[in-house]
Backbone atoms as SQL, in Angstrom:
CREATE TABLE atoms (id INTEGER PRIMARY KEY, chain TEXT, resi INTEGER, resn TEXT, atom TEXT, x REAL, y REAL, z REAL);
INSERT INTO atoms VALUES
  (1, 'A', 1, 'UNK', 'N', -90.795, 30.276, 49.516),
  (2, 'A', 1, 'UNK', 'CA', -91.347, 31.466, 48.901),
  (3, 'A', 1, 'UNK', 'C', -92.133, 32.263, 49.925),
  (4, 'A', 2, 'UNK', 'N', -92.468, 33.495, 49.905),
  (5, 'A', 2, 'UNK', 'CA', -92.920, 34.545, 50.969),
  (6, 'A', 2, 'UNK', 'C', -94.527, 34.342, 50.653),
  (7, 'A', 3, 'UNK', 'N', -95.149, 34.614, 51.031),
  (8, 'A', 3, 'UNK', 'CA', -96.796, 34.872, 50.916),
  (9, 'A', 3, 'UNK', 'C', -97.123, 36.587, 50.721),
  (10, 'A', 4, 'UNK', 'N', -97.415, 36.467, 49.893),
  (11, 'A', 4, 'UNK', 'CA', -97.876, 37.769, 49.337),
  (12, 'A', 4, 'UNK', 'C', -98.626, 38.363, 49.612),
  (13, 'A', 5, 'UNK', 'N', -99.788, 37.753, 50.443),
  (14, 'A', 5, 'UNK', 'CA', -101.136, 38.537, 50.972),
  (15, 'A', 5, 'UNK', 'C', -101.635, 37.978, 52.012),
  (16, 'A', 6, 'UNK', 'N', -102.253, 38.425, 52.996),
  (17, 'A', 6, 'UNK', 'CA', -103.643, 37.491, 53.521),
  (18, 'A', 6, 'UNK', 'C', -105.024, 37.814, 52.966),
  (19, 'A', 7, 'UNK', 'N', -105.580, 36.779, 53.605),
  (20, 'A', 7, 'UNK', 'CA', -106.921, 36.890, 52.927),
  (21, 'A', 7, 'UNK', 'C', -107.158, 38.014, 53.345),
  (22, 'A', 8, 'UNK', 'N', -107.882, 38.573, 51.904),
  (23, 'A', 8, 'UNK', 'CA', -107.958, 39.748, 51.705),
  (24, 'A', 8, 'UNK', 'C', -107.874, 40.123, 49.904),
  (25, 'A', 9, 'UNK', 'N', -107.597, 40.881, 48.981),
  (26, 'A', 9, 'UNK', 'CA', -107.358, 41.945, 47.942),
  (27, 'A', 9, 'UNK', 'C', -106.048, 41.551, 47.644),
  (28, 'A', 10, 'UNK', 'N', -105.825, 41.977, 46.725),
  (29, 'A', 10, 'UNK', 'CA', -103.890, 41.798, 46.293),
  (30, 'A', 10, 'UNK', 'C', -104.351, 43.322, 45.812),
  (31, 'A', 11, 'UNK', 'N', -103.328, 44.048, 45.453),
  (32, 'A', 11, 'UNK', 'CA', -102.842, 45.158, 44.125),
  (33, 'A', 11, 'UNK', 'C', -102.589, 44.644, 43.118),
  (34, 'A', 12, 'UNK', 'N', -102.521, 45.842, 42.129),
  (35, 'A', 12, 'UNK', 'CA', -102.288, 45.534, 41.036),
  (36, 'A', 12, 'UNK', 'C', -100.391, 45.600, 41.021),
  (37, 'A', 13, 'UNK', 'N', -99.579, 46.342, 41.475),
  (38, 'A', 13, 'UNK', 'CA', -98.428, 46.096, 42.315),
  (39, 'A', 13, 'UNK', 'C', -98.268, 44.597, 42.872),
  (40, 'A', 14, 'UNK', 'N', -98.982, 44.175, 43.692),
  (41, 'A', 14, 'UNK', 'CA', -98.515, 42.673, 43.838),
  (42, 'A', 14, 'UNK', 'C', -98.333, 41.547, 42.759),
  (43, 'A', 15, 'UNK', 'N', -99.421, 41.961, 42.015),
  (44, 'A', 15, 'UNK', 'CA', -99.398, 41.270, 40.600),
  (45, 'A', 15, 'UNK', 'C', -98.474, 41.375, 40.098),
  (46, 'A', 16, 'UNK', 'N', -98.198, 42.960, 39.592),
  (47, 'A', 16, 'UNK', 'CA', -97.244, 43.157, 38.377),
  (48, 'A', 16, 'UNK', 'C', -95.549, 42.953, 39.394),
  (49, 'A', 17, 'UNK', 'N', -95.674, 42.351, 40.322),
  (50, 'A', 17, 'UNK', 'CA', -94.150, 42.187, 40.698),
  (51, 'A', 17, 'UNK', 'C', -93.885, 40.566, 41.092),
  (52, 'A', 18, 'UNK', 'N', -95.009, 40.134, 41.292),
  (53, 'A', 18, 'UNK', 'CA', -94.998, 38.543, 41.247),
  (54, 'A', 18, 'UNK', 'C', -94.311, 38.090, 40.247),
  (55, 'A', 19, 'UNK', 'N', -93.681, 36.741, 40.584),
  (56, 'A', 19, 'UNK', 'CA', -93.099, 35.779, 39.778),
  (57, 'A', 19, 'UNK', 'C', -94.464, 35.286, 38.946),
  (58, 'A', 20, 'UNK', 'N', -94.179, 34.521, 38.352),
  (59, 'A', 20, 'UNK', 'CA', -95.630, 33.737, 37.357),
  (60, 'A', 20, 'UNK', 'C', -96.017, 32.644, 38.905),
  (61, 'A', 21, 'UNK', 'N', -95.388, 31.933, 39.366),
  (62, 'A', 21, 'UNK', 'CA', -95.746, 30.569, 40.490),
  (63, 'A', 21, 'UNK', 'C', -96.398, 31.791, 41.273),
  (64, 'A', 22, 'UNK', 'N', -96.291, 32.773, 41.805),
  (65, 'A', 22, 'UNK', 'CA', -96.892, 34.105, 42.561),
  (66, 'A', 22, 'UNK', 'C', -98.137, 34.510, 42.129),
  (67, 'A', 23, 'UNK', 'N', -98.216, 34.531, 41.004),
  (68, 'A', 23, 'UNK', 'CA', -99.275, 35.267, 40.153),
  (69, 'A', 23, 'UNK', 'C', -100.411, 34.013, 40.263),
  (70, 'A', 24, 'UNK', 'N', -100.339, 32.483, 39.812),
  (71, 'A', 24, 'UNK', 'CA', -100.937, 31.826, 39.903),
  (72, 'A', 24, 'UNK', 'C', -101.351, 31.765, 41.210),
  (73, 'A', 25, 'UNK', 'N', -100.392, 31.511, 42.432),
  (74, 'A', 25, 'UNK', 'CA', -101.171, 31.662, 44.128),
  (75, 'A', 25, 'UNK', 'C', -101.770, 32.675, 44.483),
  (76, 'A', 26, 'UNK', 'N', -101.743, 33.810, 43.532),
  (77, 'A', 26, 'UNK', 'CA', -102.438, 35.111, 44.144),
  (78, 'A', 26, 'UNK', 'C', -104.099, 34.963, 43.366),
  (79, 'A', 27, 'UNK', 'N', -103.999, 34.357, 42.286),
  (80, 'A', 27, 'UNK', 'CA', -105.443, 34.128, 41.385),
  (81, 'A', 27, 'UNK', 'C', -106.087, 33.129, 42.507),
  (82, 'A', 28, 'UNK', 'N', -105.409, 31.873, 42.355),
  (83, 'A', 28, 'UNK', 'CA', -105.751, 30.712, 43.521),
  (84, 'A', 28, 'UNK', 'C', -106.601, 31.429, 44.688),
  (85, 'A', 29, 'UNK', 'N', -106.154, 31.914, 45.175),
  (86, 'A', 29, 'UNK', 'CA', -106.614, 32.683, 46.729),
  (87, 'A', 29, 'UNK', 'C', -107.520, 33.359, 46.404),
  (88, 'A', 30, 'UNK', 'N', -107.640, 34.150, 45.193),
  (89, 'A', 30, 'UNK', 'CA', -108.605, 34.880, 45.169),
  (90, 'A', 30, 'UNK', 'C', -109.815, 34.457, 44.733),
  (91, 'A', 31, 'UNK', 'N', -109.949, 33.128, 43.828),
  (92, 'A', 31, 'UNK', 'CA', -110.571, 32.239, 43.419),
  (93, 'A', 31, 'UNK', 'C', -111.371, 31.428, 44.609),
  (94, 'A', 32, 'UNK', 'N', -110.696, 31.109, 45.826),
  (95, 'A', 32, 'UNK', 'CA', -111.214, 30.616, 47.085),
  (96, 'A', 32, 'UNK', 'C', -111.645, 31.548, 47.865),
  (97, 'A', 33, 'UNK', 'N', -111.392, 32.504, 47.793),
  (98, 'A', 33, 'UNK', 'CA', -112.059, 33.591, 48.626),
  (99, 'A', 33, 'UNK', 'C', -112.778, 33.885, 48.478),
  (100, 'A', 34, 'UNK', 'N', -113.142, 34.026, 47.032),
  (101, 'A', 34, 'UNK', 'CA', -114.636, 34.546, 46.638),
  (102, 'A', 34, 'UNK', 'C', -115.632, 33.213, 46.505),
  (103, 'A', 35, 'UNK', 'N', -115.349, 32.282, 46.544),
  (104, 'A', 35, 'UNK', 'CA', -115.903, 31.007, 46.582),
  (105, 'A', 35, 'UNK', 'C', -116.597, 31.205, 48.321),
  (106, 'A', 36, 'UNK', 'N', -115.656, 30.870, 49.236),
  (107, 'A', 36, 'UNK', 'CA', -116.426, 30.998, 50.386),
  (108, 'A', 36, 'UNK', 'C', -116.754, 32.028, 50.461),
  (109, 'A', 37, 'UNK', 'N', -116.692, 33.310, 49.959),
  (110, 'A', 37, 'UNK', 'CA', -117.472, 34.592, 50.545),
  (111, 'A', 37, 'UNK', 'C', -118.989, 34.618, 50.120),
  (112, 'A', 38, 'UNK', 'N', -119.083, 33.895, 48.621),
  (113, 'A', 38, 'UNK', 'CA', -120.170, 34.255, 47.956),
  (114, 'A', 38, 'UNK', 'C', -121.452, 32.744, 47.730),
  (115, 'A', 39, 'UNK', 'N', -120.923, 31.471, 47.961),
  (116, 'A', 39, 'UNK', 'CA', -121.802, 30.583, 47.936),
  (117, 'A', 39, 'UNK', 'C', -122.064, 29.854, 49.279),
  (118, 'A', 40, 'UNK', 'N', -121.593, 30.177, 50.384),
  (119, 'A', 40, 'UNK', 'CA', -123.086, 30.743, 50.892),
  (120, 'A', 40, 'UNK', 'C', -124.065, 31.118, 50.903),
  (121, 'A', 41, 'UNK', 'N', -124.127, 32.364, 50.579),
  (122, 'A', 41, 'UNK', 'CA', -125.056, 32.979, 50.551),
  (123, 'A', 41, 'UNK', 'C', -126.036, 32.480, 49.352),
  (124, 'A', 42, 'UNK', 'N', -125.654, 31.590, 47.972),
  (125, 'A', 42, 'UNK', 'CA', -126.491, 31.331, 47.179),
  (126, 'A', 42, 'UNK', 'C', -127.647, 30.034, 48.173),
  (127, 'A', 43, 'UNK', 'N', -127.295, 29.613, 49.144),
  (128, 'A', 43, 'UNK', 'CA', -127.888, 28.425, 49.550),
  (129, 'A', 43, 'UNK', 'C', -129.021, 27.506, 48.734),
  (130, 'A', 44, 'UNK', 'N', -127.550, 27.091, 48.074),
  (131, 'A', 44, 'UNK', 'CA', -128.384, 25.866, 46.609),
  (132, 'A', 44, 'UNK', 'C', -128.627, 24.499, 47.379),
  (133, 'A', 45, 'UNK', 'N', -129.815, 24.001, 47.321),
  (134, 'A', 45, 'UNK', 'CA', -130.059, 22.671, 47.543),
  (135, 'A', 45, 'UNK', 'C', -129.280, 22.190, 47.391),
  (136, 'A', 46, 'UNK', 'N', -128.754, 21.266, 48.722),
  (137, 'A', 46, 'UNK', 'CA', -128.232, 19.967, 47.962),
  (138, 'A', 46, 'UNK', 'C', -126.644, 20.218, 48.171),
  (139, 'A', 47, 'UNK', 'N', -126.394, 21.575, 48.205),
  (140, 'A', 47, 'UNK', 'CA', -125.008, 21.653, 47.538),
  (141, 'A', 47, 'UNK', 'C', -123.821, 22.149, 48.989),
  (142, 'A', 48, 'UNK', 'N', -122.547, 21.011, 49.155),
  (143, 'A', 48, 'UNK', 'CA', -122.215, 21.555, 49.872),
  (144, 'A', 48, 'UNK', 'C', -120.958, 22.208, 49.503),
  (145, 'A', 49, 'UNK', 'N', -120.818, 23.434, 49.490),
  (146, 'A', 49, 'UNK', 'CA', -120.074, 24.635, 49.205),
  (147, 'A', 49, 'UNK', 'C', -118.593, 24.185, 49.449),
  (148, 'A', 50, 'UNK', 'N', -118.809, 23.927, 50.894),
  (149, 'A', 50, 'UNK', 'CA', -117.326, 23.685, 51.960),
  (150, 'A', 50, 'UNK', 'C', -117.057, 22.462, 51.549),
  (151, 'A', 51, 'UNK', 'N', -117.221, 21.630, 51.223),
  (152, 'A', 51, 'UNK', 'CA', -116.663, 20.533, 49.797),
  (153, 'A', 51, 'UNK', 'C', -115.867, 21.295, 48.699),
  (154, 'A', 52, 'UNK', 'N', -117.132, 21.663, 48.168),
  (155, 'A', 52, 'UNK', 'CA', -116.626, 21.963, 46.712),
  (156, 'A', 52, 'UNK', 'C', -115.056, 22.807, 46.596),
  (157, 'A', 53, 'UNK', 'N', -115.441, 23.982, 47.879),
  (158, 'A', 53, 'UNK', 'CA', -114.233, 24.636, 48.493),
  (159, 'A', 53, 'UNK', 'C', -113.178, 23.677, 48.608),
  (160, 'A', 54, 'UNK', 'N', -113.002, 22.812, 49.602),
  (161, 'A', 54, 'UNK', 'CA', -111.769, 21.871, 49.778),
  (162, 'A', 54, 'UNK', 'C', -111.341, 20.668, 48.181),
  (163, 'A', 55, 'UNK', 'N', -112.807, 20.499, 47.479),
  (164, 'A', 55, 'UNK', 'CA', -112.226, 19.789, 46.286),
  (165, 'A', 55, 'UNK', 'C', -111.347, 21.009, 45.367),
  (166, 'A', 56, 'UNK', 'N', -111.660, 22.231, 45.144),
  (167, 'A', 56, 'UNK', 'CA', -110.967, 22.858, 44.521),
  (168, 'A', 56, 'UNK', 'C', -109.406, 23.801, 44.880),
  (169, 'A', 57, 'UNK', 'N', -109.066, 23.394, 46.290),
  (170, 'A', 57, 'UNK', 'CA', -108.372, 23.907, 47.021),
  (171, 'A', 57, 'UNK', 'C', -107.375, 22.516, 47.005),
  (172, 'A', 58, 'UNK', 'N', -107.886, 21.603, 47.228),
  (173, 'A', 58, 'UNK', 'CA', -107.190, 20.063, 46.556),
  (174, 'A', 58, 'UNK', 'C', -106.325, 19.991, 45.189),
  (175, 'A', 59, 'UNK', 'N', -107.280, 20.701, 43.938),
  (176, 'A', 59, 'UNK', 'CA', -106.810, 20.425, 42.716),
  (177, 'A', 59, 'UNK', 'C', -105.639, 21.408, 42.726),
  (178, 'A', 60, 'UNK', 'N', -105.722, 22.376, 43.346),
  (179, 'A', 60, 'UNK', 'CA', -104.575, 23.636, 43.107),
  (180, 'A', 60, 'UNK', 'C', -103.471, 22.694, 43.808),
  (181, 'A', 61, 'UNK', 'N', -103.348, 22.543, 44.963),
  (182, 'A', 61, 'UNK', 'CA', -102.915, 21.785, 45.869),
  (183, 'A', 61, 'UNK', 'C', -101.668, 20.718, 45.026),
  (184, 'A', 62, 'UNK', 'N', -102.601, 19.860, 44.115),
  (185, 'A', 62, 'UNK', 'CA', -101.999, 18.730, 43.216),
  (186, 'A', 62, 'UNK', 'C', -101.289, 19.186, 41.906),
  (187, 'A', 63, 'UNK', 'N', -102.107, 21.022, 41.452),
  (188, 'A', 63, 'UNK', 'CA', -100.832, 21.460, 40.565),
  (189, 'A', 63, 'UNK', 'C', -99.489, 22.427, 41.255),
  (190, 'A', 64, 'UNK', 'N', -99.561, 22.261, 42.653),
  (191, 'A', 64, 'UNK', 'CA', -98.346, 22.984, 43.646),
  (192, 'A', 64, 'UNK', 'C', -98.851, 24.519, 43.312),
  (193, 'A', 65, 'UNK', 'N', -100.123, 24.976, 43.264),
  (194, 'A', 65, 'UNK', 'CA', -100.805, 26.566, 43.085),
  (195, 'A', 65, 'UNK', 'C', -100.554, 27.122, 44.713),
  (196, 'A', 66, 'UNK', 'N', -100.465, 26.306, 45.240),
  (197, 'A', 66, 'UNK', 'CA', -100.461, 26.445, 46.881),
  (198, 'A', 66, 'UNK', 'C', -99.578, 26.491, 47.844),
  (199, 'A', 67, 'UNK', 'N', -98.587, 25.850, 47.155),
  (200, 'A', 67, 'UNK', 'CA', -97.629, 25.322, 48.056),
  (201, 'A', 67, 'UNK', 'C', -97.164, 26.583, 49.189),
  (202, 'A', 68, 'UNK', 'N', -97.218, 26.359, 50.319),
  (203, 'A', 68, 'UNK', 'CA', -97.027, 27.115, 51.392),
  (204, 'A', 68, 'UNK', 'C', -97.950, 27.868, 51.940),
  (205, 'A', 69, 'UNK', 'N', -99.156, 27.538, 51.375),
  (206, 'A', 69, 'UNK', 'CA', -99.974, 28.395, 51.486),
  (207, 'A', 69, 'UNK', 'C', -101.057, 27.882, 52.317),
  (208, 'A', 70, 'UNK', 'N', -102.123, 28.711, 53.278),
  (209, 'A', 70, 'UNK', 'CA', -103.178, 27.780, 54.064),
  (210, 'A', 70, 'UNK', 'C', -104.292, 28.669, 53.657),
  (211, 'A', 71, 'UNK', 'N', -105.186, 27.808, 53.151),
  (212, 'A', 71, 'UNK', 'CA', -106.676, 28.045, 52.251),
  (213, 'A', 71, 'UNK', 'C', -107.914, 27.722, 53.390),
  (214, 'A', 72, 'UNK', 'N', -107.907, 27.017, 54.280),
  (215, 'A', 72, 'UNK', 'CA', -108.587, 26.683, 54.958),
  (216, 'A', 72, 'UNK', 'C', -109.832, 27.049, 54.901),
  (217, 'A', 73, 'UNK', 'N', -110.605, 26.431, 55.209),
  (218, 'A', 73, 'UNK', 'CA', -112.489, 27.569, 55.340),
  (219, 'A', 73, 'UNK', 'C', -112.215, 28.759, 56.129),
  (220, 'A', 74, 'UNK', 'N', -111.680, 28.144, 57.227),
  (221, 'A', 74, 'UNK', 'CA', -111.567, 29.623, 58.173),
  (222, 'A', 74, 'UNK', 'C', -110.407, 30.364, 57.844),
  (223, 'A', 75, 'UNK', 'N', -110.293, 31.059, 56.600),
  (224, 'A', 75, 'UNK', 'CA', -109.257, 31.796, 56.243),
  (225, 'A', 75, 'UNK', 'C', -109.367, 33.214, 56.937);
């Protein structure tokens, strides 16, 4: 399958022409993106972000939300 974006924004065009397995990797990504963009900056005790990032980049991972895809921290 092609990759639809880099990190970055999708359209509303990318959406509405995605397959459904498309539509789910384009939410996915955007779901991790805003994850590392934004908790950082909350700097919660205790809490490590870049975990939580890779545990939830894992679960997509195990429903194939990903497949072909690289989520990495350093996206």
């Amino acid at each position: 399958m092609r990759r639809l974006m880099s990190c970055g924004g999708s359209s509303y065009q990318d959406v509405e022409a995605a397959t459904l397995p498309e539509v789910r990797r384009l939410m996915a990504e955007k779901y991790l993106e805003t994850m590392k963009e934004h908790l950082p900056k909350k700097k919660i005790p205790g809490f490590d972000w870049e975990r939580f990032v890779l545990d939830v980049e894992r679960v997509f991972e195990e429903e194939d939300v990903l497949e072909g895809m690289n989520f990495g921290i350093d996206c």
